[in-house]
XYZ file of C-alpha atoms in Angstrom:
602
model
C 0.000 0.000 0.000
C 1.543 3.102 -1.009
C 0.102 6.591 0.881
C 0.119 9.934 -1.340
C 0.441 13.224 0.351
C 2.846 16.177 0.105
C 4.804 14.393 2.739
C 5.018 11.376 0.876
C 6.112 12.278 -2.361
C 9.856 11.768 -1.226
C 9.119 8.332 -0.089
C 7.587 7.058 -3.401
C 10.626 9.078 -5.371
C 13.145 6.949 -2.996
C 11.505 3.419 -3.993
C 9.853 4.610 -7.510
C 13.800 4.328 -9.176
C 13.872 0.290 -7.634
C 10.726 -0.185 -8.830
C 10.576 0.944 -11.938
C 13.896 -1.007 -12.451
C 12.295 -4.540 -11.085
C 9.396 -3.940 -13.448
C 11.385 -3.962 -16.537
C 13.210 -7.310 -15.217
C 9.790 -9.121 -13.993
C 10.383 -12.119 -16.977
C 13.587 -12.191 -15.076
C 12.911 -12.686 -11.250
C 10.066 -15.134 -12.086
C 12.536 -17.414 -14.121
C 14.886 -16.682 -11.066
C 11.941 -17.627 -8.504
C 11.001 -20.791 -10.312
C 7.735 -19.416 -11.125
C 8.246 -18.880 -14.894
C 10.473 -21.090 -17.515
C 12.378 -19.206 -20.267
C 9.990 -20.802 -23.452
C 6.994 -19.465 -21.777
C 8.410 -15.861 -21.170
C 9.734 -15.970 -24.424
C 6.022 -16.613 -25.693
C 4.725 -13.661 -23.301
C 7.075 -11.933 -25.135
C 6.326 -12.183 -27.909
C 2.702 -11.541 -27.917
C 4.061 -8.463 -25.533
C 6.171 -6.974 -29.090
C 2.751 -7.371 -30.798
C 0.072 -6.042 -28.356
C 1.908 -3.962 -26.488
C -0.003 -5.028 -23.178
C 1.657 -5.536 -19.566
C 3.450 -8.523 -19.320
C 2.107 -9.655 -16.199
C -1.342 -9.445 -17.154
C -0.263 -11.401 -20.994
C 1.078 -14.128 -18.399
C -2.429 -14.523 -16.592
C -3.988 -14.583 -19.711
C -2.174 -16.868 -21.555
C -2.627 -19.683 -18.440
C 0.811 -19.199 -17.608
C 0.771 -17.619 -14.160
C -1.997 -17.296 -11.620
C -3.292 -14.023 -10.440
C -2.641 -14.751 -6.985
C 0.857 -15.989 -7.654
C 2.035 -12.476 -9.638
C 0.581 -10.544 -7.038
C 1.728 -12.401 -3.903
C 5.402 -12.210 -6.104
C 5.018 -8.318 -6.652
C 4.052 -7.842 -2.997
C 7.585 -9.487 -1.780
C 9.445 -8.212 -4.330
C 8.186 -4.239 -4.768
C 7.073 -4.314 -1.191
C 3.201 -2.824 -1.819
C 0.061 -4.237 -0.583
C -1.892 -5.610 -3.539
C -5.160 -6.567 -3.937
C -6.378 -9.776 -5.705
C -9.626 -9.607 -8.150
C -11.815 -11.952 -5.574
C -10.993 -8.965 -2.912
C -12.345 -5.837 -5.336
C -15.900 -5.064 -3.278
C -17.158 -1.874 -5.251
C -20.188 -0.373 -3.326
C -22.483 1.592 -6.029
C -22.094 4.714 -4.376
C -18.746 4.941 -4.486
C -18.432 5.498 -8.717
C -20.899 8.699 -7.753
C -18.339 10.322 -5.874
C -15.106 9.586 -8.291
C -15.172 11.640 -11.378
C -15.741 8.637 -14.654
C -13.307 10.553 -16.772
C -11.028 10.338 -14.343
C -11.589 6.712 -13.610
C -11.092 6.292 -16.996
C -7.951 7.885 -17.983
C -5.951 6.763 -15.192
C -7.577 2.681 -15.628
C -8.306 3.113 -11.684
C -11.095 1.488 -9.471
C -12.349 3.922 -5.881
C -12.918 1.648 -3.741
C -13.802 3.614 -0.323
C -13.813 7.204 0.862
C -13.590 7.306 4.370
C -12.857 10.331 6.796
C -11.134 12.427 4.037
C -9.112 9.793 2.874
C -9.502 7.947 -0.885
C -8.742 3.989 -1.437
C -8.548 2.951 -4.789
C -6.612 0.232 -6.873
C -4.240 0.814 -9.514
C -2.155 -1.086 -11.554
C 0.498 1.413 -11.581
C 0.918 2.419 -7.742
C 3.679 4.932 -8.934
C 1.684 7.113 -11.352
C 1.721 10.292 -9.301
C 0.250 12.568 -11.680
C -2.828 10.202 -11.327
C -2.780 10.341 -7.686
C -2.556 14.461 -7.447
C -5.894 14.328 -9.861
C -8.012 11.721 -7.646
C -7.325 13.831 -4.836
C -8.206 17.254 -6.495
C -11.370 15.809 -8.090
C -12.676 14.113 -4.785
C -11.526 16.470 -2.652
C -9.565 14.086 -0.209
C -6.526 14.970 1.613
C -4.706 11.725 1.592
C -5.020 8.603 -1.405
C -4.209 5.222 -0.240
C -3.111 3.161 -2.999
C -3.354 -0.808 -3.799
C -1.099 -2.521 -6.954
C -4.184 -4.516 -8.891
C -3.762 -6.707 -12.067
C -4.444 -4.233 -14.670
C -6.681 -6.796 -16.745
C -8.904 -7.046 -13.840
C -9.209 -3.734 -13.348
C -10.130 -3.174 -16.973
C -12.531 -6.065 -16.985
C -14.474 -4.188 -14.538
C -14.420 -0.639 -15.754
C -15.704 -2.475 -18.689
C -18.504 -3.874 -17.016
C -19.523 -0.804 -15.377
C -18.498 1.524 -18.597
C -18.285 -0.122 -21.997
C -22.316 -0.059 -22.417
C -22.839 2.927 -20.239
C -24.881 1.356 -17.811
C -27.054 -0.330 -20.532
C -25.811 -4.058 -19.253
C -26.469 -2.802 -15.926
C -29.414 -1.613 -16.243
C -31.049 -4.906 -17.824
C -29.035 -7.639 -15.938
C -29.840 -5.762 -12.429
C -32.588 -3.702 -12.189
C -34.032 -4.450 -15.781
C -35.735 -1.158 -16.169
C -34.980 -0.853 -19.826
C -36.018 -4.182 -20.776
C -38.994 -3.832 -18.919
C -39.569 -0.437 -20.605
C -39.638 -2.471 -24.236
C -42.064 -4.262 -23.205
C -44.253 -1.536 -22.183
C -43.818 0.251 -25.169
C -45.080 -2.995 -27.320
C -47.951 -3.420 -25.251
C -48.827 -0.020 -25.828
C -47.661 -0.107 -29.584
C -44.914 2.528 -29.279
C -42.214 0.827 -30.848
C -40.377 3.494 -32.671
C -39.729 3.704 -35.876
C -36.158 2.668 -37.175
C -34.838 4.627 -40.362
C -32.822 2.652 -43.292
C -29.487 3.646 -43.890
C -28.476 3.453 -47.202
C -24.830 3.430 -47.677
C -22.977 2.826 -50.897
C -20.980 -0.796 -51.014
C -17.513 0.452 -50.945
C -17.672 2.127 -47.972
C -19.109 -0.422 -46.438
C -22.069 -0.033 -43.873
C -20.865 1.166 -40.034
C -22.946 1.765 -37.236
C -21.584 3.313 -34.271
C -23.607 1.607 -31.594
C -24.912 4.595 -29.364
C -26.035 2.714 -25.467
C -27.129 6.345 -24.496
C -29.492 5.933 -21.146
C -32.583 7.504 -23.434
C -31.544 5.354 -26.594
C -34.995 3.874 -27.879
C -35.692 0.351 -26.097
C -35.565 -2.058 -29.001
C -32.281 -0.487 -30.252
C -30.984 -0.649 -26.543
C -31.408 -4.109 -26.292
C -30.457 -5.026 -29.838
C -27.041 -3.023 -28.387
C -27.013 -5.221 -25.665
C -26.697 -8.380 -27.355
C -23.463 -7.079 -29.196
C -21.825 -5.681 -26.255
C -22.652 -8.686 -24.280
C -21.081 -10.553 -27.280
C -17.988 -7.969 -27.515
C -17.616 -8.791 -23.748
C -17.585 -12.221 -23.700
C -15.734 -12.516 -26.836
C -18.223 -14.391 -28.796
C -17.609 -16.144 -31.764
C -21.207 -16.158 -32.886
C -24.989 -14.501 -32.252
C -27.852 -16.849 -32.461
C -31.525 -15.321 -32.206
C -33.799 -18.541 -32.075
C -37.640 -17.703 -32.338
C -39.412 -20.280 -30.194
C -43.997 -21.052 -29.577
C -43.639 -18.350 -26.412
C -40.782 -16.607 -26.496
C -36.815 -16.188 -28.224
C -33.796 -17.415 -27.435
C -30.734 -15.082 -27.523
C -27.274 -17.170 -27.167
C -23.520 -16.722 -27.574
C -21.322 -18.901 -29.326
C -17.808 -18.706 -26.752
C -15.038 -21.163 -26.383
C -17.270 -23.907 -29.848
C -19.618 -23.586 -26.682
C -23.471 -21.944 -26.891
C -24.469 -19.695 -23.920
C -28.135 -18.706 -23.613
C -27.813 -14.737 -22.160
C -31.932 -13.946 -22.720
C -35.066 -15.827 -23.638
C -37.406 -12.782 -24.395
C -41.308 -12.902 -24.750
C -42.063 -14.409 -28.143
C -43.651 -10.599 -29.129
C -40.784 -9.095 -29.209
C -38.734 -11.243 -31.720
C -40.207 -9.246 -35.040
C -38.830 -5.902 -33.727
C -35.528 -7.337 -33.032
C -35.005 -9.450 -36.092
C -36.004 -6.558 -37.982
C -33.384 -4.151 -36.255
C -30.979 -6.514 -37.002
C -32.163 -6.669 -41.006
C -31.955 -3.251 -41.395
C -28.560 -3.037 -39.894
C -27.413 -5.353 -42.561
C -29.044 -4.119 -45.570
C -31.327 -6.613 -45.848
C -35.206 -6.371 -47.408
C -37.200 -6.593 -43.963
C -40.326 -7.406 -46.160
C -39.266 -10.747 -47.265
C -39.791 -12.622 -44.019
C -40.301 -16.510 -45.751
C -36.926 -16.488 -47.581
C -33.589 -16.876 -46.387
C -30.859 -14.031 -46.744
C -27.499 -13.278 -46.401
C -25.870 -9.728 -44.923
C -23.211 -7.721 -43.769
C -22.778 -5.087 -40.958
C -19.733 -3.554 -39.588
C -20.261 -2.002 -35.431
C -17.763 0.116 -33.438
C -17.670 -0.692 -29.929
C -15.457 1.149 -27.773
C -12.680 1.697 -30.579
C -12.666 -1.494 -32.286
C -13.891 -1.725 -35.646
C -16.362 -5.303 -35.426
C -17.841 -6.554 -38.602
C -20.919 -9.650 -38.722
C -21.844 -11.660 -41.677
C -25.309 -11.737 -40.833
C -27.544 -14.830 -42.256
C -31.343 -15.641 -41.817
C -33.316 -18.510 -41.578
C -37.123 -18.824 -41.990
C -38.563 -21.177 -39.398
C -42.203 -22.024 -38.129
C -42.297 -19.277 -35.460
C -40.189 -16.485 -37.189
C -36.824 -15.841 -38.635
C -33.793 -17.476 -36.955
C -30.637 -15.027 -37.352
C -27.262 -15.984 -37.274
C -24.420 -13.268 -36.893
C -20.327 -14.872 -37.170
C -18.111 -11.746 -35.383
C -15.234 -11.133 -37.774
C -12.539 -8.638 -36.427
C -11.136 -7.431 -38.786
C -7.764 -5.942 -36.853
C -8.183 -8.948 -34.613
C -4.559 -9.882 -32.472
C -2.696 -11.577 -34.799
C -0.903 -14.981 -33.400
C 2.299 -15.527 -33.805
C 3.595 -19.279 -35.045
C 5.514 -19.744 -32.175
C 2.940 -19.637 -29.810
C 0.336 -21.369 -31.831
C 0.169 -25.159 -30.381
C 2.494 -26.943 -32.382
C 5.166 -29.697 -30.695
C 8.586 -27.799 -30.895
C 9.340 -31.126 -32.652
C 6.905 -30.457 -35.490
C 7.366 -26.568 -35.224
C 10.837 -26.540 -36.304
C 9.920 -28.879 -39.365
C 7.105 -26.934 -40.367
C 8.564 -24.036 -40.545
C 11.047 -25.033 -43.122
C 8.089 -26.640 -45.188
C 6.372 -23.053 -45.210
C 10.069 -21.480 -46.509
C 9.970 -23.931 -49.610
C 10.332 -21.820 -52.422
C 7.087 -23.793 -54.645
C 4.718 -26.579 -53.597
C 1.397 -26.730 -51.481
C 0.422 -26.985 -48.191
C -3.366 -27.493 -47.297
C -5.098 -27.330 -43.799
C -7.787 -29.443 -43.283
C -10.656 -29.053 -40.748
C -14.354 -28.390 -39.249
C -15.740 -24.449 -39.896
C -14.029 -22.955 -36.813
C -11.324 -24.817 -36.121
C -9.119 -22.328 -36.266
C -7.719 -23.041 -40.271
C -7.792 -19.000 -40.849
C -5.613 -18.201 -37.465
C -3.106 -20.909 -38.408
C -2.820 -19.608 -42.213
C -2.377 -15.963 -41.130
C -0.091 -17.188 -39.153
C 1.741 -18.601 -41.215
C 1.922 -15.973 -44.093
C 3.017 -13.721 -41.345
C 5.814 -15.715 -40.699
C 7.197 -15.514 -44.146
C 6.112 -12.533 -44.872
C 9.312 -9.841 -46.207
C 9.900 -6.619 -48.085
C 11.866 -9.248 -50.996
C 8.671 -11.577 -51.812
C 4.864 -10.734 -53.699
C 2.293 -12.358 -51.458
C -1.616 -12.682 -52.573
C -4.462 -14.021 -51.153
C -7.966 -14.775 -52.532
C -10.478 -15.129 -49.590
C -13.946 -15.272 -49.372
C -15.141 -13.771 -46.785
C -11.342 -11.642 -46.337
C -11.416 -12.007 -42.424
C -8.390 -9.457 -41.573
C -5.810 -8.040 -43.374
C -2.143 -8.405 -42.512
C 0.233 -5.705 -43.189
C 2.216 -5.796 -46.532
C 0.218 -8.434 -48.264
C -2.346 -7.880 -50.865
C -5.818 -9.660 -49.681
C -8.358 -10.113 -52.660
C -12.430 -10.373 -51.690
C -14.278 -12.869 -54.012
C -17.387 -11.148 -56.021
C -19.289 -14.047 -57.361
C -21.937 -11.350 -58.790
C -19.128 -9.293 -60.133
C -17.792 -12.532 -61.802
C -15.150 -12.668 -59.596
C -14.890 -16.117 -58.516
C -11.925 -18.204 -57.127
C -11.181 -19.812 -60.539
C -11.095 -16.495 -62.357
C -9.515 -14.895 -59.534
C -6.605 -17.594 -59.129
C -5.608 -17.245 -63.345
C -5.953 -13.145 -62.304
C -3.574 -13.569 -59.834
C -0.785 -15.760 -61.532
C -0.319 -13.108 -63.758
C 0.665 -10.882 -60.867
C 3.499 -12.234 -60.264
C 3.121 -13.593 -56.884
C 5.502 -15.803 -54.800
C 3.261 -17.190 -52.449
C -0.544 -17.680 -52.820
C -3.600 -18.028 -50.540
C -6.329 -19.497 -51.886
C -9.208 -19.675 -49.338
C -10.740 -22.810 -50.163
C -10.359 -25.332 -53.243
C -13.755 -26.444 -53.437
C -13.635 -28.131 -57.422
C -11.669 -29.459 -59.651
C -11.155 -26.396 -61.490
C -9.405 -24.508 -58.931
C -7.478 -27.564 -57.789
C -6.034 -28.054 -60.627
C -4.948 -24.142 -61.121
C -3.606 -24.260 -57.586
C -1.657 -27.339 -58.513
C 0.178 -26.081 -61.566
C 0.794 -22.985 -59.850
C 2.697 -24.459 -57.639
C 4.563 -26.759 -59.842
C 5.532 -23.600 -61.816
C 7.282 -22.010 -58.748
C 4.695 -20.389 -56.441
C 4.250 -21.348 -52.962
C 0.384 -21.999 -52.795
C -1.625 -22.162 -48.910
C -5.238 -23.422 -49.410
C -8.130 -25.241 -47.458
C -9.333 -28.588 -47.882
C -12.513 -29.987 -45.859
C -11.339 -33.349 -44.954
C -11.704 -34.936 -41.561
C -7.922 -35.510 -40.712
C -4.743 -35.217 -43.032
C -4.851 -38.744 -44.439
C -8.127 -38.272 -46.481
C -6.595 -35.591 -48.539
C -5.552 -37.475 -51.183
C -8.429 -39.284 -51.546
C -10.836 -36.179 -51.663
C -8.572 -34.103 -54.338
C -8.686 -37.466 -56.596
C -12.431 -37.541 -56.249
C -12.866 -33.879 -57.393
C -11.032 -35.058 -60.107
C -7.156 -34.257 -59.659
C -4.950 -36.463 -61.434
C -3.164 -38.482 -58.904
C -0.052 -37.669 -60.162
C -0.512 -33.786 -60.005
C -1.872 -34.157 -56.210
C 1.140 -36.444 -55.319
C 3.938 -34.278 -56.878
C 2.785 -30.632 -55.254
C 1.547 -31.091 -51.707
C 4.636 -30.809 -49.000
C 2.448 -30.607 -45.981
C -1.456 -31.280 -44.714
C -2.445 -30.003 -41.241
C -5.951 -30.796 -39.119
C -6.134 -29.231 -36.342
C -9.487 -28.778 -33.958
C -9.671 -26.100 -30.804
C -10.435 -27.569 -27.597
C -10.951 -25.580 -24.228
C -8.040 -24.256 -21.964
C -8.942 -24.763 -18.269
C -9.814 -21.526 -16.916
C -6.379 -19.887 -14.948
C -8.752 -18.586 -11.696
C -10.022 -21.934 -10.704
C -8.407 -24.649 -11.827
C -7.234 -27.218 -9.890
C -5.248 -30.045 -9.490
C -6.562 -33.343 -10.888
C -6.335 -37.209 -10.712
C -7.368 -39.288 -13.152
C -10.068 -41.790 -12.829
C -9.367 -45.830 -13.497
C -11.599 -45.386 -16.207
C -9.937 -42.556 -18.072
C -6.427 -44.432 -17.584
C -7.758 -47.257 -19.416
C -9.981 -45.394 -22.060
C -6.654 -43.634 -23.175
C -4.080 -45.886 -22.685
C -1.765 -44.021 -19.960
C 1.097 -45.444 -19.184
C 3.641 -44.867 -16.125
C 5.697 -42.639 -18.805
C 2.525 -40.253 -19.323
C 1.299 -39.879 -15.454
C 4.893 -39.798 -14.097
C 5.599 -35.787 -15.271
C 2.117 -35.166 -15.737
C 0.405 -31.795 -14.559
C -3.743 -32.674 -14.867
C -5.334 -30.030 -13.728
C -9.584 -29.035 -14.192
C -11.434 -26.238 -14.032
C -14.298 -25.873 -10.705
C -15.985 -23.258 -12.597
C -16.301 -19.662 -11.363
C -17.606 -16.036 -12.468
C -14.747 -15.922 -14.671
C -15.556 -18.760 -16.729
C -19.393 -18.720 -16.554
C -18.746 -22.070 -14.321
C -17.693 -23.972 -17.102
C -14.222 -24.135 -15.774
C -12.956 -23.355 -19.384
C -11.543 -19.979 -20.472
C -10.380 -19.366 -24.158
C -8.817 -22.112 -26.524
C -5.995 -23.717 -28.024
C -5.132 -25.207 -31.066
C -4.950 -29.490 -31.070
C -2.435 -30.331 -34.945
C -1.608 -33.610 -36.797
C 0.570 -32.371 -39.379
C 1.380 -34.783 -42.320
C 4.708 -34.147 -44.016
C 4.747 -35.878 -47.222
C 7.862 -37.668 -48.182
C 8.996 -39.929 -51.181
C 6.808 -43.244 -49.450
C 3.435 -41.248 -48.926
C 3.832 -39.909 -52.623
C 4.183 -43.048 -54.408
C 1.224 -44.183 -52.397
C -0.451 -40.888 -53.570
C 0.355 -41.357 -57.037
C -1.628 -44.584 -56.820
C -4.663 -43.051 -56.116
C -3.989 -42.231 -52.559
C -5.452 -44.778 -50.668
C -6.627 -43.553 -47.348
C -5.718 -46.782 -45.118
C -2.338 -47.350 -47.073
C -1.605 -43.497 -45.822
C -2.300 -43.826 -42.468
C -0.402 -46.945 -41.596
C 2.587 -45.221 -44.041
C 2.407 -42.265 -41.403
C 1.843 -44.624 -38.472
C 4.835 -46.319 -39.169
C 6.804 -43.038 -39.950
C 5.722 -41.725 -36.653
C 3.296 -39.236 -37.458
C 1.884 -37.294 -34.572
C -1.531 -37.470 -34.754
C -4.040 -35.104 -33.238
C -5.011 -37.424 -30.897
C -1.542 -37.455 -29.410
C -1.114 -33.947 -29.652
C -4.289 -33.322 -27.226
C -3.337 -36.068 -24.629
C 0.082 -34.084 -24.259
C -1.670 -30.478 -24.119
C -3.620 -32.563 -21.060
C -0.867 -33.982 -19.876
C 0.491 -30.169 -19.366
C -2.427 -28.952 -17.492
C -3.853 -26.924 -20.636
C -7.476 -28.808 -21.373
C -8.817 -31.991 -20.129
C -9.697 -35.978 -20.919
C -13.495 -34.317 -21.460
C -12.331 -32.127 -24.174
C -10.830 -34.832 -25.827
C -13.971 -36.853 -25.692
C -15.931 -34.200 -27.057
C -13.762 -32.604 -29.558
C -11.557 -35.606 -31.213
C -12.768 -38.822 -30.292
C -15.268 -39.578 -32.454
C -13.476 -37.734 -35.310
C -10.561 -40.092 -34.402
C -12.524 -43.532 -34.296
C -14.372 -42.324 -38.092
């Protein structure tokens, strides 16, 4: 606990040089306290270079450190009291008498006023210019000061802030959802205008969560800042006999957040048509849209789709950020084993490599990825996409326009002739492009594409039944990834775990497996909407095709005569890959169940 007055400016001054030094050498004293190992700083630093974040909080985050540890560490070793997340107790009152903007620009959370003196939490206990403000604006003599994880101090001024008390409002005292219905009882539902806006620049709508916003747009708000929040993947609107189902697609997982009366599902289906510059009078046919939001600062855009059913239109919006965090291939999932290998493959100077998986399995991270990695001033890189998810600095991303003529066919011959080096095309979903891919990359261009397949064995097989000659498939492809996301274990309550007889013998563990291993599962908390899961990481079977697994190719590329060709060259297979990301503490026997069992035994 640090204590700001006049009088105590020389005593933060005399400790603020140690500090400030220990700060810059935290990586450091945690390897040094056996807390931290040098690959996983060296992955929190990375994604440090790129995000620019705190690398204490990037070390919570990731899984890598517990809250409690860092703190408990920073208390011995910068000598302030600190204050975990479970302790932060914010009465309602107290935001009344702290200034927001103030709150705000300093990333600061009041938690008492007592007797002229302010108690607040900070994640950076040394920030004096910050501490001379709180006291002007609140009028308080003295400012006691606690060191807090900055991303749980953020997580909560997001809460309270990000909607401007719109979540608040519904979740706790509900007056604006309440208020909708009123206003539909009494037929006041306002009217909502159409904004036309031409196609290149691309519909936005800055969401405004003003307290006197209308009451359908409030709550149509609400569902995408509840989604922003949670860091959904998808928006489902379900229309049901009685009433509509709102849920959130987080973690692969669906989270119901608001079953609404069945009379207000028109309203809100319709706000959400208009948005996306759909026609709200054809109700009975499906369509297709797109929006783009900014929340906060963060350009969001949603590929918007709807559904007739029997009691209304069933919506469907995928999130697509478009400036999303871009991963790094280090830090991806892969074996270091593997790693190293494949990223030679991904230097060749021609050839293909195709990634193989499930809609959200996380083919698009691992690609971007990828061309990230290889991406330089000295080489032409093009991609043809369809939908273009991000963009990545230095590389030229190409949007297919199937009413504009521009499909992938026409756009792949368009883009050999721009002399590229390496090529991304986003799926190869016929013959026709296969083929173009192919030669491409027998005529010295590195080509990336997508292949649905359920695992990297069956790749041969479905190229040949497009219609691929066997011996173009067998002489381009270097490499064929599957990979599927399972759940990481949520880093505030997990907990150490033993297996069960049962899962011993459904998996086949051995002495060598349970000697070094680290199970751990997740008891479920606020954090994690008790699922005991929080975010998700990448499960790979990468097969790297060498002279054996070609010739077998060549002869029509038996699926069976691949696998036990891999088996035998010891191909790690995703299966293997998952037991040793539970076998480090990152997911559990229950995500392997659910995510690559039954994929494995097909």
């Amino acid at each position: 606990m640090l204590v700001s007055t006049f009088e105590g400016y020389e005593f933060i001054k005399h400790i603020g040089k140690e500090i400030m030094a220990a700060r810059k050498r935290l990586g450091e004293m945690l390897i040094e306290a056996g807390i931290l190992d040098e690959a996983s700083l060296e992955r929190a630093l990375v994604i440090q270079k790129q995000t620019a974040r705190k690398l204490g909080d990037i070390l919570m985050q990731e899984g890598l450190i517990e809250e409690n540890v860092l703190l408990d560490f920073l208390r011995n070793q910068l000598h302030v009291d600190v204050i975990s997340s479970d302790d932060l107790k914010i009465a309602d009152e107290i935001w009344e008498k702290v200034p927001e903007e103030v709150v705000k620009k300093y990333n600061v959370l009041p938690l008492k006023i007592k007797n002229g003196e302010l108690t607040v939490a900070m994640s950076d206990p040394l920030n004096l210019v910050a501490i001379d403000d709180l006291r002007f604006a609140t009028s308080c003599y003295r400012v006691k000061v606690f060191l807090a994880a900055e991303s749980t101090i953020k997580n909560i001024l997001n809460d309270r802030f990000d909607s401007q008390g719109l979540i608040y409002d519904i979740i706790d005292r509900g007056d604006l959802f309440q208020k909708a219905l009123d206003m539909i009882d009494k037929n006041e539902i306002p009217d909502i205008p159409v904004v036309k806006v031409e196609e290149e620049t691309i519909s936005s709508h800055v969401i405004e969560l003003e307290s006197h916003t209308p009451p359908i747009i409030s709550l149509v708000n609400y569902i995408f800042v509840e989604a922003h929040r949670r860091e959904a993947s998808d928006i489902h609107i379900e229309p049901y006999q009685t009433y509509f189902r709102i849920r959130l697609r987080i973690d692969g997982m669906l989270h119901t957040i608001l079953t609404p009366p069945h009379r207000l599902h028109v309203y809100i289906a319709s706000r959400i048509k208009i948005m996306s510059e759909m026609d709200i009078s054809k109700r009975y046919v499906p369509q297709d849209g797109h929006m783009a939001l900014k929340i906060g600062h963060e350009d969001i855009h949603y590929r918007v789709s709807t559904l007739p059913t029997v009691y209304g239109e069933k919506c469907v919006l995928r999130v697509i950020k478009k400036h999303k965090y871009l991963e790094d291939v280090n830090t991806l999932g892969f074996a270091p084993q593997v790693l190293e290998q494949y990223k030679k493959v991904i230097r060749y100077p021609y050839g293909m490599i195709l990634f193989t998986g499930p809609t959200g399995s996380g083919k698009t991270t691992t690609l971007y990825a990828s061309l990230n990695y290889v991406n330089n001033n000295e080489i032409n890189i093009i991609t043809l996409e369809d939908p273009v998810e991000s963009t990545l600095y230095g590389i030229n991303h190409v949007q297919i326009r199937q009413a504009h003529g521009l499909t992938f066919a026409d756009g792949l011959r368009s883009i050999l002739r721009q002399d590229p080096d390496i090529v991304f095309v986003g799926e190869i979903r016929d013959a026709e492009v296969a083929s173009i891919a192919m030669r491409a990359s027998m005529t010295g261009h590195l080509v990336f594409s997508t292949l649905h397949t359920n695992c990297t064995v069956d790749s041969f097989e479905r190229l040949i039944d497009m219609g691929v000659e066997p011996y173009l498939a067998s002489s381009t492809v270097l490499a064929v990834v599957a990979q599927r996301l399972v759940r990481r274990i949520c880093s505030k309550c997990r907990r150490p775990y033993e297996p069960t007889p049962e899962e011993i013998e459904e998996f086949g563990l051995d002495d060598s497996f349970l000697s070094d291993a680290l199970l751990n599962k997740g008891e479920g908390c606020s954090h994690c909407m008790g699922t005991g899961y929080s975010g998700r990481v990448a499960v790979f079977e990468v097969l790297f095709v060498g002279p054996r697994i070609r010739e077998i190719a060549k002869d029509h590329g038996r699926s069976d005569a691949i696998r036990q060709a891999a088996v035998e060259e010891g191909i790690r297979t995703i299966l293997d890959d998952g037991l040793d990301k539970v076998r480090q503490g990152i997911t559990t026997f229950d995500e392997m169940r659910r995510v690559l069992i039954a994929g494995v035994e097909d």
